[in-house]
Amino acid sequence: MSYREQWDSDSGFILAALGSAVGLGNVWRFSYLAGENGGAAFLVVYLVCVAAIGLPLMLAELAIGRTAQLEATGAFARLGGAPRWRLAGVPSVIGAFIVLAYYPVIAGWALRFFVEYLAGGPGTLSGEAAERHFLAFIGSATPMFWQASIVLASLLIVRGGVGHGIEAANRFLMPLLALLLCTLAAYTLSLPGSWAGVSFVFAPDWSALGEPGVWLAALGQAFFSLSLAMGALLIYGSYVPSSRRLPLPALAIAIGDTVFSMVAGLMIFPAVFAFGLDPASGPTLAFITMPRVFAQMPGGIAVGAAFFGLLVVAAITSTISLLEVIAAFLMENLGMTRPRASLLASVAGFLAGVPAALSFGVLAQVRLWGLGVLDAMDRFVSNLLLPLNGILIALFVGWIWHAAEARRESGLRPRLAACWHWSIRWLAPCLIALILLHSLGLLGAAG
Ligand code: PHE
């Protein structure tokens, strides 16, 4: 067998996986979903989803990769003991590819705002002006340029390989990210009037718990934010040496990602409330509402630069994991070299993302399920493909992978391993199915 790359250190692996998990999902997506779905109540449902479904599945995905030492499709084939199981890895690769297409578009918006704030800020963006500014930008063709810049930056990292590219980049970028986040949160919490935002994040309105839509949104967010069911953790797990145990890294990644989202909420909502703006403004929260906040805030231009810089860094460490899924697929199945595979994956991802980049401009008329292209891609992946693929992965690990081997490879002590195996076999698939069916209105007595 040919030589396969590995992480240079345990901490490098954890940082890289955390880098994959922490991304636009924690800041842009989490904050607008929480804003729309009842604030703290959403957080409670989200925590339940992470603990009951996300964590067991994360361990499962890491264990598949670490045991097989192969990319997604090859890994399922090896553990299933037959080539036909390769198919079980296909949804992961497809999911990664779709996200790889539209994710750099949003990251590109952040990059453009970052550059604009560095250059002195977009002027006074209070009221309508902030909205016009953003809509004019996404309505043009320039988002493609910024999208391409994000893809290019990710390509340069992934080309460098597992240790010298991905691990080295995360080692530098993750501490930077933590520093930016803490500084920003401390600053916005010090603003007068900000505590209404804190109680919005921490004081639940329990009636939201009865709404199936809130559960589906939280479940989709848990998958998206933890980078589950897209082959990303699987491929990162496959670079972990067989001698290493996975439970603690999995726990660290899940907790780290969740804490990051909560602190991001503590950075965004206090600022939103301090200036009397609407927390439930949807996907544009980060790009319209926040610039309004910065326009009114002392030192707003520097804060704006830091905020969008944070988004860019967080997005790049995630994009590289998506790119790696596709690149590894090409390397291991078509025998391509890393430079070629990463280039091909980047170009294909970029092209597939162009319709998303133009979906607020020339393609604004194109609607899928009543949504624009970018929103439709995001919704389709998070609320349908990922949960379904989550069921598939759970059933595979629970029923197809040899039980004794799966438990051993989980690295848990026998009792805990049995609990984990049970939850992967029964609890996770049933819960996911329940939430999916419920939200589709296929279960009676909904809401
Ligand atoms: N977890 C990332 C985020 O929260 C998104 C992502 C999903 C990245 C899957 C890689 C793989 O932004």
XYZ file of C-alpha atoms and ligand atoms in Angstrom:
459
model
C 0.000 0.000 0.000
C 1.168 3.427 -0.775
C 2.128 5.906 1.896
C -0.799 7.814 3.353
C -0.501 11.163 5.096
C -1.189 11.630 8.818
C -1.437 14.481 11.305
C 1.825 15.593 12.851
C 0.293 15.723 16.339
C -2.893 15.018 18.311
C -3.450 18.679 19.015
C -3.058 19.425 15.317
C -5.846 16.996 14.544
C -8.172 18.463 17.171
C -7.479 22.011 16.019
C -8.115 21.077 12.395
C -11.378 19.294 13.209
C -12.447 22.198 15.379
C -11.502 24.478 12.506
C -13.820 22.510 10.262
C -16.662 22.680 12.766
C -16.295 26.343 13.662
C -17.322 28.404 10.688
C -19.995 30.567 9.176
C -22.413 28.143 10.781
C -21.508 29.381 14.258
C -21.766 33.069 13.561
C -23.876 33.730 10.491
C -26.196 30.715 10.594
C -26.544 30.075 14.327
C -27.311 33.688 15.150
C -30.025 34.131 12.551
C -31.641 30.792 13.350
C -31.635 31.569 17.051
C -33.015 35.004 16.247
C -35.879 33.525 14.236
C -36.613 30.523 16.406
C -37.055 31.868 19.897
C -33.531 32.720 21.049
C -32.697 30.723 24.158
C -35.361 28.086 23.470
C -33.595 27.347 20.215
C -30.364 27.015 22.139
C -31.933 24.416 24.448
C -33.242 22.320 21.544
C -29.907 22.709 19.835
C -28.034 21.427 22.890
C -30.323 18.384 23.063
C -29.619 17.625 19.400
C -25.866 17.985 19.885
C -25.761 15.746 22.949
C -28.194 13.031 21.857
C -27.437 12.870 18.145
C -24.426 14.980 17.243
C -21.887 13.607 19.663
C -22.534 9.859 19.112
C -22.562 10.421 15.375
C -19.383 12.434 15.483
C -17.595 9.622 17.273
C -19.004 7.187 14.707
C -17.784 9.226 11.777
C -14.320 9.743 13.213
C -14.098 6.029 14.019
C -15.073 5.016 10.484
C -12.270 7.152 9.069
C -9.654 6.197 11.636
C -10.365 2.478 11.296
C -10.511 2.363 7.505
C -7.718 4.888 6.849
C -9.507 5.712 3.603
C -11.660 8.493 2.164
C -15.453 8.250 2.556
C -16.532 5.861 -0.185
C -13.543 3.557 0.286
C -14.059 3.586 4.046
C -17.658 2.376 3.865
C -16.647 -0.339 1.385
C -13.883 -1.576 3.650
C -15.898 -1.627 6.874
C -18.981 -3.059 5.171
C -16.813 -5.829 3.748
C -18.128 -5.473 0.197
C -17.552 -3.025 -2.667
C -21.253 -2.217 -2.879
C -21.053 -0.377 0.456
C -19.035 2.254 -1.365
C -22.436 3.688 -2.231
C -23.025 4.501 1.431
C -20.233 7.060 1.225
C -21.619 8.809 -1.816
C -24.140 11.100 -0.039
C -21.321 12.408 2.162
C -19.243 13.328 -0.869
C -22.233 14.904 -2.614
C -23.112 16.899 0.494
C -19.536 18.140 0.809
C -19.559 19.172 -2.819
C -22.792 21.153 -2.559
C -21.576 22.997 0.525
C -18.185 23.524 -1.114
C -20.097 25.247 -3.912
C -22.158 27.801 -1.949
C -20.180 28.218 1.276
C -17.338 30.229 -0.345
C -19.978 32.573 -1.773
C -21.056 33.660 1.715
C -17.448 33.625 2.895
C -16.704 35.869 -0.087
C -19.335 38.390 1.038
C -17.558 38.508 4.387
C -14.189 38.929 2.698
C -15.447 41.866 0.685
C -16.881 43.537 3.812
C -13.618 42.869 5.623
C -11.630 44.607 2.898
C -14.116 47.459 2.875
C -13.830 48.022 6.623
C -10.038 47.816 6.421
C -10.171 50.551 3.829
C -12.066 52.825 6.186
C -15.550 51.366 6.233
C -18.507 51.517 3.882
C -19.539 54.968 5.145
C -22.429 55.576 7.494
C -24.615 52.553 7.089
C -27.531 53.317 9.265
C -31.112 52.535 8.344
C -31.911 51.721 4.757
C -28.431 52.494 3.517
C -26.984 49.288 4.980
C -29.606 47.235 3.253
C -29.158 48.987 -0.080
C -25.413 48.645 0.185
C -25.577 44.894 0.716
C -28.317 44.223 -1.821
C -26.511 46.216 -4.501
C -23.388 44.175 -3.855
C -24.984 40.715 -3.916
C -27.129 41.785 -6.866
C -24.026 42.341 -8.997
C -21.563 39.830 -10.464
C -18.696 40.858 -8.147
C -19.487 38.225 -5.489
C -17.912 35.749 -7.924
C -14.585 37.466 -7.560
C -14.683 37.228 -3.757
C -15.930 33.648 -3.930
C -12.964 32.795 -6.168
C -10.580 34.417 -3.669
C -11.856 32.192 -0.862
C -11.590 29.072 -3.014
C -8.075 30.043 -4.047
C -6.937 30.604 -0.456
C -8.357 27.209 0.511
C -6.704 25.557 -2.467
C -3.303 26.919 -1.476
C -3.699 25.388 1.974
C -5.060 21.991 0.902
C -2.379 21.687 -1.780
C 0.206 21.841 0.985
C -0.967 18.499 2.375
C -2.321 17.292 5.704
C 0.519 18.271 8.027
C 2.149 21.186 6.244
C -1.033 22.609 4.760
C -4.189 21.920 6.749
C -2.650 21.373 10.176
C -0.206 24.260 9.904
C -2.923 26.674 8.744
C -5.249 25.719 11.599
C -2.471 26.015 14.134
C -2.114 29.618 13.142
C -5.720 30.542 12.341
C -7.593 28.936 15.254
C -5.879 30.919 18.049
C -6.416 34.055 15.977
C -10.085 33.190 15.735
C -10.446 32.661 19.485
C -8.719 35.970 20.158
C -10.950 37.894 17.763
C -14.103 36.317 19.150
C -13.299 36.982 22.798
C -12.233 40.558 22.154
C -15.386 41.314 20.191
C -17.687 39.665 22.711
C -16.064 41.533 25.596
C -16.481 44.783 23.731
C -20.139 44.388 22.756
C -21.044 43.163 26.240
C -19.636 46.376 27.645
C -22.084 48.503 25.625
C -24.959 50.110 27.520
C -28.234 48.247 26.893
C -26.487 45.073 25.822
C -27.929 42.874 28.591
C -31.270 42.551 26.816
C -29.302 40.584 24.247
C -27.857 38.345 26.922
C -31.275 37.460 28.252
C -32.413 36.839 24.691
C -29.667 34.214 24.416
C -30.220 32.768 27.879
C -33.887 33.252 28.827
C -35.972 30.660 26.998
C -39.476 31.125 25.674
C -40.591 27.520 26.196
C -43.490 27.699 23.758
C -40.988 27.395 20.902
C -40.333 23.798 22.050
C -43.727 22.744 20.758
C -42.957 23.823 17.216
C -41.637 21.068 14.951
C -39.962 23.647 12.723
C -37.751 24.724 15.617
C -36.615 21.135 16.141
C -35.804 20.621 12.474
C -33.923 23.891 12.320
C -31.926 22.932 15.421
C -31.197 19.435 14.130
C -30.078 20.749 10.737
C -27.930 23.313 12.504
C -26.336 20.643 14.712
C -25.337 18.628 11.642
C -24.120 21.653 9.769
C -22.227 23.225 12.626
C -20.523 20.024 13.794
C -19.539 19.276 10.177
C -21.378 15.955 10.387
C -22.443 13.659 7.567
C -20.351 15.402 4.946
C -17.265 13.256 5.077
C -15.232 16.070 6.635
C -14.754 14.458 10.048
C -14.436 11.083 8.379
C -11.538 12.246 6.222
C -9.885 14.087 9.122
C -10.347 10.951 11.239
C -8.663 8.909 8.536
C -5.425 10.832 9.080
C -5.379 9.909 12.776
C -2.900 7.109 13.548
C -4.617 3.836 14.542
C -3.048 3.926 17.988
C -4.961 7.085 18.978
C -8.249 7.175 20.867
C -11.128 9.312 19.686
C -13.632 9.956 22.513
C -11.830 12.919 24.047
C -11.158 14.654 20.743
C -14.830 14.160 19.784
C -15.957 15.682 23.063
C -13.527 18.563 22.702
C -14.742 19.312 19.186
C -18.434 19.216 20.127
C -17.954 21.365 23.222
C -15.580 23.756 21.497
C -17.965 24.274 18.609
C -20.952 24.819 20.888
C -19.122 27.258 23.133
C -18.029 29.138 20.051
C -21.623 29.494 18.856
C -22.754 30.686 22.272
C -20.008 33.269 22.562
C -20.792 34.380 19.009
C -24.403 34.860 20.148
C -23.076 36.874 23.069
C -21.185 39.015 20.638
C -24.023 39.594 18.179
C -27.260 39.887 20.165
C -26.077 42.339 22.815
C -24.933 44.629 20.023
C -28.198 44.184 18.137
C -30.252 44.971 21.236
C -28.034 47.826 22.360
C -28.950 49.646 19.157
C -32.582 48.630 19.121
C -32.447 46.458 15.980
C -34.387 43.297 15.132
C -32.739 39.983 16.120
C -35.005 38.006 13.769
C -33.868 39.485 10.486
C -32.882 36.166 8.898
C -29.811 35.272 6.823
C -28.927 38.914 6.304
C -28.442 39.473 10.046
C -24.646 39.401 9.762
C -24.500 41.501 6.610
C -27.176 44.159 7.054
C -27.957 44.370 10.752
C -24.354 44.168 11.939
C -23.069 46.953 9.647
C -25.865 49.111 11.088
C -24.630 48.240 14.534
C -21.058 49.135 13.579
C -22.201 52.429 12.102
C -23.535 53.506 15.496
C -20.826 52.040 17.674
C -17.756 53.888 18.922
C -14.778 52.428 17.049
C -17.234 50.745 14.712
C -14.891 50.579 11.749
C -12.248 48.640 13.636
C -14.923 46.425 15.177
C -16.432 45.818 11.741
C -13.051 44.846 10.336
C -12.500 42.452 13.241
C -15.978 40.951 12.885
C -15.698 40.247 9.173
C -12.083 39.155 9.569
C -13.341 36.611 12.071
C -15.970 35.372 9.636
C -13.379 34.982 6.884
C -10.926 33.055 9.052
C -13.664 30.811 10.414
C -14.946 30.139 6.899
C -11.551 29.285 5.446
C -10.746 26.656 8.084
C -14.102 25.052 7.216
C -13.775 25.342 3.447
C -10.469 23.492 3.499
C -12.120 20.479 5.127
C -14.784 20.398 2.410
C -12.149 20.713 -0.269
C -10.165 17.920 1.352
C -13.171 15.562 1.162
C -13.392 16.014 -2.597
C -9.635 16.088 -3.159
C -9.129 12.862 -1.180
C -11.957 11.245 -3.119
C -10.164 12.075 -6.377
C -6.742 11.078 -5.081
C -7.765 7.709 -3.720
C -10.208 6.683 -6.428
C -8.679 8.140 -9.563
C -5.066 8.006 -8.486
C -4.559 11.747 -8.901
C -1.732 13.601 -7.209
C -2.652 16.058 -4.424
C -1.930 19.205 -6.453
C -4.057 17.984 -9.338
C -6.896 16.678 -7.209
C -7.106 19.824 -5.111
C -7.041 22.018 -8.217
C -9.761 20.011 -9.935
C -11.920 20.001 -6.786
C -11.512 23.775 -6.422
C -12.386 24.553 -10.009
C -15.403 22.249 -9.961
C -16.570 23.652 -6.628
C -16.164 27.199 -7.852
C -18.139 26.551 -11.045
C -20.898 24.788 -9.156
C -21.072 27.797 -6.835
C -21.471 30.384 -9.581
C -25.288 30.025 -9.723
C -25.350 30.615 -5.953
C -23.115 33.668 -6.319
C -25.483 35.087 -8.920
C -28.663 34.044 -7.174
C -29.417 37.556 -5.937
C -28.528 39.140 -9.280
C -29.102 37.830 -12.789
C -30.422 34.533 -11.440
C -32.785 36.105 -8.929
C -35.755 34.777 -10.878
C -34.681 31.166 -10.464
C -36.626 29.690 -7.543
C -36.308 26.195 -6.108
C -38.977 25.283 -3.564
C -39.757 28.984 -3.460
C -36.196 29.879 -2.495
C -33.304 31.441 -4.365
C -30.486 29.123 -5.489
C -28.163 29.765 -2.562
C -30.852 29.482 0.100
C -32.253 26.384 -1.590
C -28.846 24.679 -1.581
C -28.344 25.487 2.092
C -31.827 24.394 3.104
C -31.718 21.206 1.034
C -28.398 20.120 2.513
C -29.017 21.042 6.141
C -32.625 20.074 6.535
C -32.819 17.031 4.271
C -29.574 15.576 2.960
C -27.612 15.781 6.213
C -30.318 14.301 8.467
C -30.999 11.505 5.957
C -27.317 10.806 5.583
C -27.026 10.905 9.367
C -29.588 8.108 9.560
C -27.652 6.186 6.926
C -24.346 6.526 8.784
C -25.928 5.614 12.118
C -27.596 2.530 10.646
C -24.381 1.509 8.929
C -22.341 1.749 12.109
C -25.103 0.234 14.243
C -26.102 -2.655 12.029
C -23.611 -3.294 9.218
C -20.213 -2.689 10.761
C -19.289 -5.661 12.901
C -20.567 -4.716 16.369
C -17.568 -5.885 18.377
C -15.197 -4.083 16.070
C -17.256 -0.882 16.085
C -17.328 -0.836 19.869
C -13.628 -1.476 20.114
C -12.782 1.190 17.554
C -14.934 3.744 19.349
C -12.213 3.736 21.994
C -14.791 3.922 24.797
C -14.750 1.751 27.915
C -16.984 -1.325 27.485
C -20.035 0.074 29.333
C -19.933 3.394 27.566
C -19.200 1.692 24.265
C -22.372 -0.365 24.689
C -24.386 2.805 25.395
C -22.862 4.511 22.404
C -23.577 1.548 20.162
C -27.160 1.436 21.368
C -27.679 5.102 20.705
C -26.185 4.808 17.224
C -28.338 1.767 16.530
C -31.632 3.033 17.856
C -31.729 6.433 19.447
C -30.037 8.589 16.797
C -31.832 7.143 13.744
C -35.211 7.180 15.498
C -34.818 10.724 16.792
C -33.689 12.038 13.438
C -36.535 10.260 11.652
C -39.015 11.574 14.195
C -37.898 15.157 13.756
C -37.896 14.847 9.966
C -41.354 13.288 9.791
C -42.751 15.654 12.355
C -41.584 18.716 10.513
C -42.905 17.373 7.222
C -46.265 17.166 8.926
C -46.337 13.401 8.469
C -46.894 12.697 12.129
C -50.231 13.546 13.601
C -50.642 15.962 16.507
C -47.766 18.104 15.281
C -47.021 21.227 17.282
N -19.249 23.304 10.261
C -19.075 24.363 9.328
C -19.724 25.621 9.876
O -20.294 25.624 10.926
C -19.623 24.031 7.986
C -19.081 22.766 7.455
C -19.873 21.685 7.320
C -17.760 22.641 7.150
C -19.378 20.482 6.882
C -17.246 21.448 6.713
C -18.059 20.366 6.572
O -19.673 26.652 9.267
